[in-house]
Each structure stands twice: as C-alpha cells, then as structure tokens.
Amino acid sequence: MTQTRRFELGMSPHGGSSQTTRKIMFDVVIALMPALAAAIWFFGPHALLLVGLSVAAAVGVEFLCLKFMKRPVSFAFDGSAAVTGLLLAYNVPPGVPWWIPVLG
C-alpha cells in the first residue's frame, strides 16, 4: 500500500524576512545616491532637475492611481515609486527635455 504525502499550500512569498518594503526601497535609494552625485558632477544641475521631476512624477502618478482605485494611499509612500523615478531618470540622456522623464 502506498502512502500519499500531503503538501501544505500557502500564498507567496514563502520565505519570511524582518525587512519591510519601505526599508528595502530606502536601502536602494541610498545605494543609488553615489550615481546621482556623479551625474550632478559630470552633467551639472540639469541632472538633478531631471531626477527630481522624475521621482516627483512617479510618486504623484502612483498616488493618483491609488486614489482612483480606492486603495490605501499610505501604500504610495513605501519608496517603490521613488526608486522607479530614480531608475527612469538614470536611463535618459542628460540633455533630454524635462517633460520626457515626467511623461515616462
């Protein structure tokens, strides 16, 4: 007679951690700061303007989307939108018009 094994099913993630999304995103932002300093050094204050506008637009759009979907707005400030804005600004040329990363 064969014995059947029973598996316990659960929702992901299966691994636990004491770190929150906010903490992880803050660490990523800190890790990206040397790249921002280098961008300002090499390309001037226009790079800082692009990063600021990109991050502000990403956080603002996430805020508006959460309001539209009637979800808790506190979720918008976990840092994931800020990381998205930073990475978007780092991937455009330094001389790009300001509205390109905002639209992105």
mmCIF file with all atom_site columns, C-alpha atoms in Angstrom:
data_model
loop_
_atom_site.group_PDB
_atom_site.id
_atom_site.type_symbol
_atom_site.label_atom_id
_atom_site.label_alt_id
_atom_site.label_comp_id
_atom_site.label_asym_id
_atom_site.label_entity_id
_atom_site.label_seq_id
_atom_site.pdbx_PDB_ins_code
_atom_site.Cartn_x
_atom_site.Cartn_y
_atom_site.Cartn_z
_atom_site.occupancy
_atom_site.B_iso_or_equiv
_atom_site.pdbx_formal_charge
_atom_site.auth_seq_id
_atom_site.auth_comp_id
_atom_site.auth_asym_id
_atom_site.auth_atom_id
_atom_site.pdbx_PDB_model_num
ATOM 1   C CA . MET A 1 1   ? 0.000  0.000  0.000   1.00 0.00 ? 1   MET A CA 1
ATOM 2   C CA . THR A 1 2   ? 1.434  3.381  -0.970  1.00 0.00 ? 2   THR A CA 1
ATOM 3   C CA . GLN A 1 3   ? 1.415  6.270  1.356   1.00 0.00 ? 3   GLN A CA 1
ATOM 4   C CA . THR A 1 4   ? 0.325  9.631  -0.041  1.00 0.00 ? 4   THR A CA 1
ATOM 5   C CA . ARG A 1 5   ? 2.093  12.770 1.024   1.00 0.00 ? 5   ARG A CA 1
ATOM 6   C CA . ARG A 1 6   ? 0.208  15.904 1.805   1.00 0.00 ? 6   ARG A CA 1
ATOM 7   C CA . PHE A 1 7   ? 1.682  19.258 0.982   1.00 0.00 ? 7   PHE A CA 1
ATOM 8   C CA . GLU A 1 8   ? 0.711  22.453 2.647   1.00 0.00 ? 8   GLU A CA 1
ATOM 9   C CA . LEU A 1 9   ? -0.141 25.202 0.195   1.00 0.00 ? 9   LEU A CA 1
ATOM 10  C CA . GLY A 1 10  ? 0.300  28.851 1.051   1.00 0.00 ? 10  GLY A CA 1
ATOM 11  C CA . MET A 1 11  ? 0.430  32.274 -0.504  1.00 0.00 ? 11  MET A CA 1
ATOM 12  C CA . SER A 1 12  ? 3.770  33.621 -1.645  1.00 0.00 ? 12  SER A CA 1
ATOM 13  C CA . PRO A 1 13  ? 6.258  34.794 -0.558  1.00 0.00 ? 13  PRO A CA 1
ATOM 14  C CA . HIS A 1 14  ? 7.200  31.587 1.152   1.00 0.00 ? 14  HIS A CA 1
ATOM 15  C CA . GLY A 1 15  ? 10.320 32.952 2.790   1.00 0.00 ? 15  GLY A CA 1
ATOM 16  C CA . GLY A 1 16  ? 9.935  35.399 5.629   1.00 0.00 ? 16  GLY A CA 1
ATOM 17  C CA . SER A 1 17  ? 12.030 38.422 6.436   1.00 0.00 ? 17  SER A CA 1
ATOM 18  C CA . SER A 1 18  ? 12.032 41.115 9.052   1.00 0.00 ? 18  SER A CA 1
ATOM 19  C CA . GLN A 1 19  ? 12.645 43.781 6.393   1.00 0.00 ? 19  GLN A CA 1
ATOM 20  C CA . THR A 1 20  ? 9.741  45.797 5.094   1.00 0.00 ? 20  THR A CA 1
ATOM 21  C CA . THR A 1 21  ? 9.296  47.082 1.579   1.00 0.00 ? 21  THR A CA 1
ATOM 22  C CA . ARG A 1 22  ? 9.901  50.612 2.826   1.00 0.00 ? 22  ARG A CA 1
ATOM 23  C CA . LYS A 1 23  ? 13.238 49.601 4.392   1.00 0.00 ? 23  LYS A CA 1
ATOM 24  C CA . ILE A 1 24  ? 14.385 47.769 1.272   1.00 0.00 ? 24  ILE A CA 1
ATOM 25  C CA . MET A 1 25  ? 13.454 50.684 -1.005  1.00 0.00 ? 25  MET A CA 1
ATOM 26  C CA . PHE A 1 26  ? 15.218 53.136 1.312   1.00 0.00 ? 26  PHE A CA 1
ATOM 27  C CA . ASP A 1 27  ? 18.351 50.981 1.074   1.00 0.00 ? 27  ASP A CA 1
ATOM 28  C CA . VAL A 1 28  ? 18.088 51.002 -2.731  1.00 0.00 ? 28  VAL A CA 1
ATOM 29  C CA . VAL A 1 29  ? 17.729 54.803 -2.773  1.00 0.00 ? 29  VAL A CA 1
ATOM 30  C CA . ILE A 1 30  ? 20.805 55.125 -0.547  1.00 0.00 ? 30  ILE A CA 1
ATOM 31  C CA . ALA A 1 31  ? 22.722 52.777 -2.863  1.00 0.00 ? 31  ALA A CA 1
ATOM 32  C CA . LEU A 1 32  ? 21.777 54.945 -5.867  1.00 0.00 ? 32  LEU A CA 1
ATOM 33  C CA . MET A 1 33  ? 22.973 58.217 -4.301  1.00 0.00 ? 33  MET A CA 1
ATOM 34  C CA . PRO A 1 34  ? 26.619 57.898 -5.485  1.00 0.00 ? 34  PRO A CA 1
ATOM 35  C CA . ALA A 1 35  ? 25.322 57.603 -9.049  1.00 0.00 ? 35  ALA A CA 1
ATOM 36  C CA . LEU A 1 36  ? 23.277 60.761 -8.527  1.00 0.00 ? 36  LEU A CA 1
ATOM 37  C CA . ALA A 1 37  ? 26.314 62.598 -7.171  1.00 0.00 ? 37  ALA A CA 1
ATOM 38  C CA . ALA A 1 38  ? 28.343 61.501 -10.204 1.00 0.00 ? 38  ALA A CA 1
ATOM 39  C CA . ALA A 1 39  ? 25.558 62.590 -12.568 1.00 0.00 ? 39  ALA A CA 1
ATOM 40  C CA . ILE A 1 40  ? 25.465 66.043 -10.994 1.00 0.00 ? 40  ILE A CA 1
ATOM 41  C CA . TRP A 1 41  ? 29.268 66.250 -11.114 1.00 0.00 ? 41  TRP A CA 1
ATOM 42  C CA . PHE A 1 42  ? 29.534 65.266 -14.785 1.00 0.00 ? 42  PHE A CA 1
ATOM 43  C CA . PHE A 1 43  ? 26.319 66.715 -16.246 1.00 0.00 ? 43  PHE A CA 1
ATOM 44  C CA . GLY A 1 44  ? 25.516 69.645 -13.949 1.00 0.00 ? 44  GLY A CA 1
ATOM 45  C CA . PRO A 1 45  ? 22.336 70.681 -12.160 1.00 0.00 ? 45  PRO A CA 1
ATOM 46  C CA . HIS A 1 46  ? 20.126 69.666 -15.088 1.00 0.00 ? 46  HIS A CA 1
ATOM 47  C CA . ALA A 1 47  ? 20.665 66.041 -13.996 1.00 0.00 ? 47  ALA A CA 1
ATOM 48  C CA . LEU A 1 48  ? 19.346 66.886 -10.518 1.00 0.00 ? 48  LEU A CA 1
ATOM 49  C CA . LEU A 1 49  ? 16.329 68.593 -12.081 1.00 0.00 ? 49  LEU A CA 1
ATOM 50  C CA . LEU A 1 50  ? 15.597 65.510 -14.205 1.00 0.00 ? 50  LEU A CA 1
ATOM 51  C CA . VAL A 1 51  ? 15.861 63.189 -11.204 1.00 0.00 ? 51  VAL A CA 1
ATOM 52  C CA . GLY A 1 52  ? 13.670 65.415 -9.035  1.00 0.00 ? 52  GLY A CA 1
ATOM 53  C CA . LEU A 1 53  ? 10.976 65.741 -11.668 1.00 0.00 ? 53  LEU A CA 1
ATOM 54  C CA . SER A 1 54  ? 11.074 62.045 -12.476 1.00 0.00 ? 54  SER A CA 1
ATOM 55  C CA . VAL A 1 55  ? 10.742 60.985 -8.840  1.00 0.00 ? 55  VAL A CA 1
ATOM 56  C CA . ALA A 1 56  ? 8.002  63.544 -8.169  1.00 0.00 ? 56  ALA A CA 1
ATOM 57  C CA . ALA A 1 57  ? 6.056  62.415 -11.234 1.00 0.00 ? 57  ALA A CA 1
ATOM 58  C CA . ALA A 1 58  ? 6.372  58.726 -10.317 1.00 0.00 ? 58  ALA A CA 1
ATOM 59  C CA . VAL A 1 59  ? 5.195  59.297 -6.742  1.00 0.00 ? 59  VAL A CA 1
ATOM 60  C CA . GLY A 1 60  ? 2.406  61.608 -7.912  1.00 0.00 ? 60  GLY A CA 1
ATOM 61  C CA . VAL A 1 61  ? 1.111  59.187 -10.532 1.00 0.00 ? 61  VAL A CA 1
ATOM 62  C CA . GLU A 1 62  ? 1.167  56.311 -8.052  1.00 0.00 ? 62  GLU A CA 1
ATOM 63  C CA . PHE A 1 63  ? -0.731 58.488 -5.573  1.00 0.00 ? 63  PHE A CA 1
ATOM 64  C CA . LEU A 1 64  ? -3.377 59.349 -8.181  1.00 0.00 ? 64  LEU A CA 1
ATOM 65  C CA . CYS A 1 65  ? -3.713 55.734 -9.306  1.00 0.00 ? 65  CYS A CA 1
ATOM 66  C CA . LEU A 1 66  ? -4.210 54.539 -5.734  1.00 0.00 ? 66  LEU A CA 1
ATOM 67  C CA . LYS A 1 67  ? -6.838 57.245 -5.151  1.00 0.00 ? 67  LYS A CA 1
ATOM 68  C CA . PHE A 1 68  ? -8.598 56.248 -8.375  1.00 0.00 ? 68  PHE A CA 1
ATOM 69  C CA . MET A 1 69  ? -8.591 52.556 -7.402  1.00 0.00 ? 69  MET A CA 1
ATOM 70  C CA . LYS A 1 70  ? -9.744 53.443 -3.853  1.00 0.00 ? 70  LYS A CA 1
ATOM 71  C CA . ARG A 1 71  ? -6.767 51.768 -2.232  1.00 0.00 ? 71  ARG A CA 1
ATOM 72  C CA . PRO A 1 72  ? -4.940 52.976 0.866   1.00 0.00 ? 72  PRO A CA 1
ATOM 73  C CA . VAL A 1 73  ? -2.817 55.975 -0.075  1.00 0.00 ? 73  VAL A CA 1
ATOM 74  C CA . SER A 1 74  ? -0.212 55.197 2.588   1.00 0.00 ? 74  SER A CA 1
ATOM 75  C CA . PHE A 1 75  ? 0.937  52.399 0.275   1.00 0.00 ? 75  PHE A CA 1
ATOM 76  C CA . ALA A 1 76  ? 2.094  55.076 -2.207  1.00 0.00 ? 76  ALA A CA 1
ATOM 77  C CA . PHE A 1 77  ? 4.877  56.178 0.088   1.00 0.00 ? 77  PHE A CA 1
ATOM 78  C CA . ASP A 1 78  ? 6.677  52.856 0.524   1.00 0.00 ? 78  ASP A CA 1
ATOM 79  C CA . GLY A 1 79  ? 9.507  54.070 -1.714  1.00 0.00 ? 79  GLY A CA 1
ATOM 80  C CA . SER A 1 80  ? 8.918  51.866 -4.737  1.00 0.00 ? 80  SER A CA 1
ATOM 81  C CA . ALA A 1 81  ? 7.726  54.797 -6.852  1.00 0.00 ? 81  ALA A CA 1
ATOM 82  C CA . ALA A 1 82  ? 10.775 56.833 -5.812  1.00 0.00 ? 82  ALA A CA 1
ATOM 83  C CA . VAL A 1 83  ? 13.081 54.005 -6.910  1.00 0.00 ? 83  VAL A CA 1
ATOM 84  C CA . THR A 1 84  ? 11.193 53.768 -10.208 1.00 0.00 ? 84  THR A CA 1
ATOM 85  C CA . GLY A 1 85  ? 11.591 57.514 -10.761 1.00 0.00 ? 85  GLY A CA 1
ATOM 86  C CA . LEU A 1 86  ? 15.302 57.363 -9.952  1.00 0.00 ? 86  LEU A CA 1
ATOM 87  C CA . LEU A 1 87  ? 15.930 54.476 -12.324 1.00 0.00 ? 87  LEU A CA 1
ATOM 88  C CA . LEU A 1 88  ? 13.943 56.159 -15.087 1.00 0.00 ? 88  LEU A CA 1
ATOM 89  C CA . ALA A 1 89  ? 15.920 59.382 -14.702 1.00 0.00 ? 89  ALA A CA 1
ATOM 90  C CA . TYR A 1 90  ? 19.186 57.426 -14.784 1.00 0.00 ? 90  TYR A CA 1
ATOM 91  C CA . ASN A 1 91  ? 18.214 55.894 -18.126 1.00 0.00 ? 91  ASN A CA 1
ATOM 92  C CA . VAL A 1 92  ? 17.593 59.051 -20.118 1.00 0.00 ? 92  VAL A CA 1
ATOM 93  C CA . PRO A 1 93  ? 20.316 61.188 -21.714 1.00 0.00 ? 93  PRO A CA 1
ATOM 94  C CA . PRO A 1 94  ? 21.441 64.170 -19.625 1.00 0.00 ? 94  PRO A CA 1
ATOM 95  C CA . GLY A 1 95  ? 20.298 66.741 -22.194 1.00 0.00 ? 95  GLY A CA 1
ATOM 96  C CA . VAL A 1 96  ? 16.769 65.397 -22.570 1.00 0.00 ? 96  VAL A CA 1
ATOM 97  C CA . PRO A 1 97  ? 13.899 67.888 -22.175 1.00 0.00 ? 97  PRO A CA 1
ATOM 98  C CA . TRP A 1 98  ? 12.340 67.904 -18.690 1.00 0.00 ? 98  TRP A CA 1
ATOM 99  C CA . TRP A 1 99  ? 8.983  66.567 -19.873 1.00 0.00 ? 99  TRP A CA 1
ATOM 100 C CA . ILE A 1 100 ? 10.378 63.258 -21.161 1.00 0.00 ? 100 ILE A CA 1
ATOM 101 C CA . PRO A 1 101 ? 11.023 61.652 -17.731 1.00 0.00 ? 101 PRO A CA 1
ATOM 102 C CA . VAL A 1 102 ? 7.790  63.169 -16.417 1.00 0.00 ? 102 VAL A CA 1
ATOM 103 C CA . LEU A 1 103 ? 5.862  61.553 -19.249 1.00 0.00 ? 103 LEU A CA 1
ATOM 104 C CA . GLY A 1 104 ? 7.783  58.306 -18.742 1.00 0.00 ? 104 GLY A CA 1
#
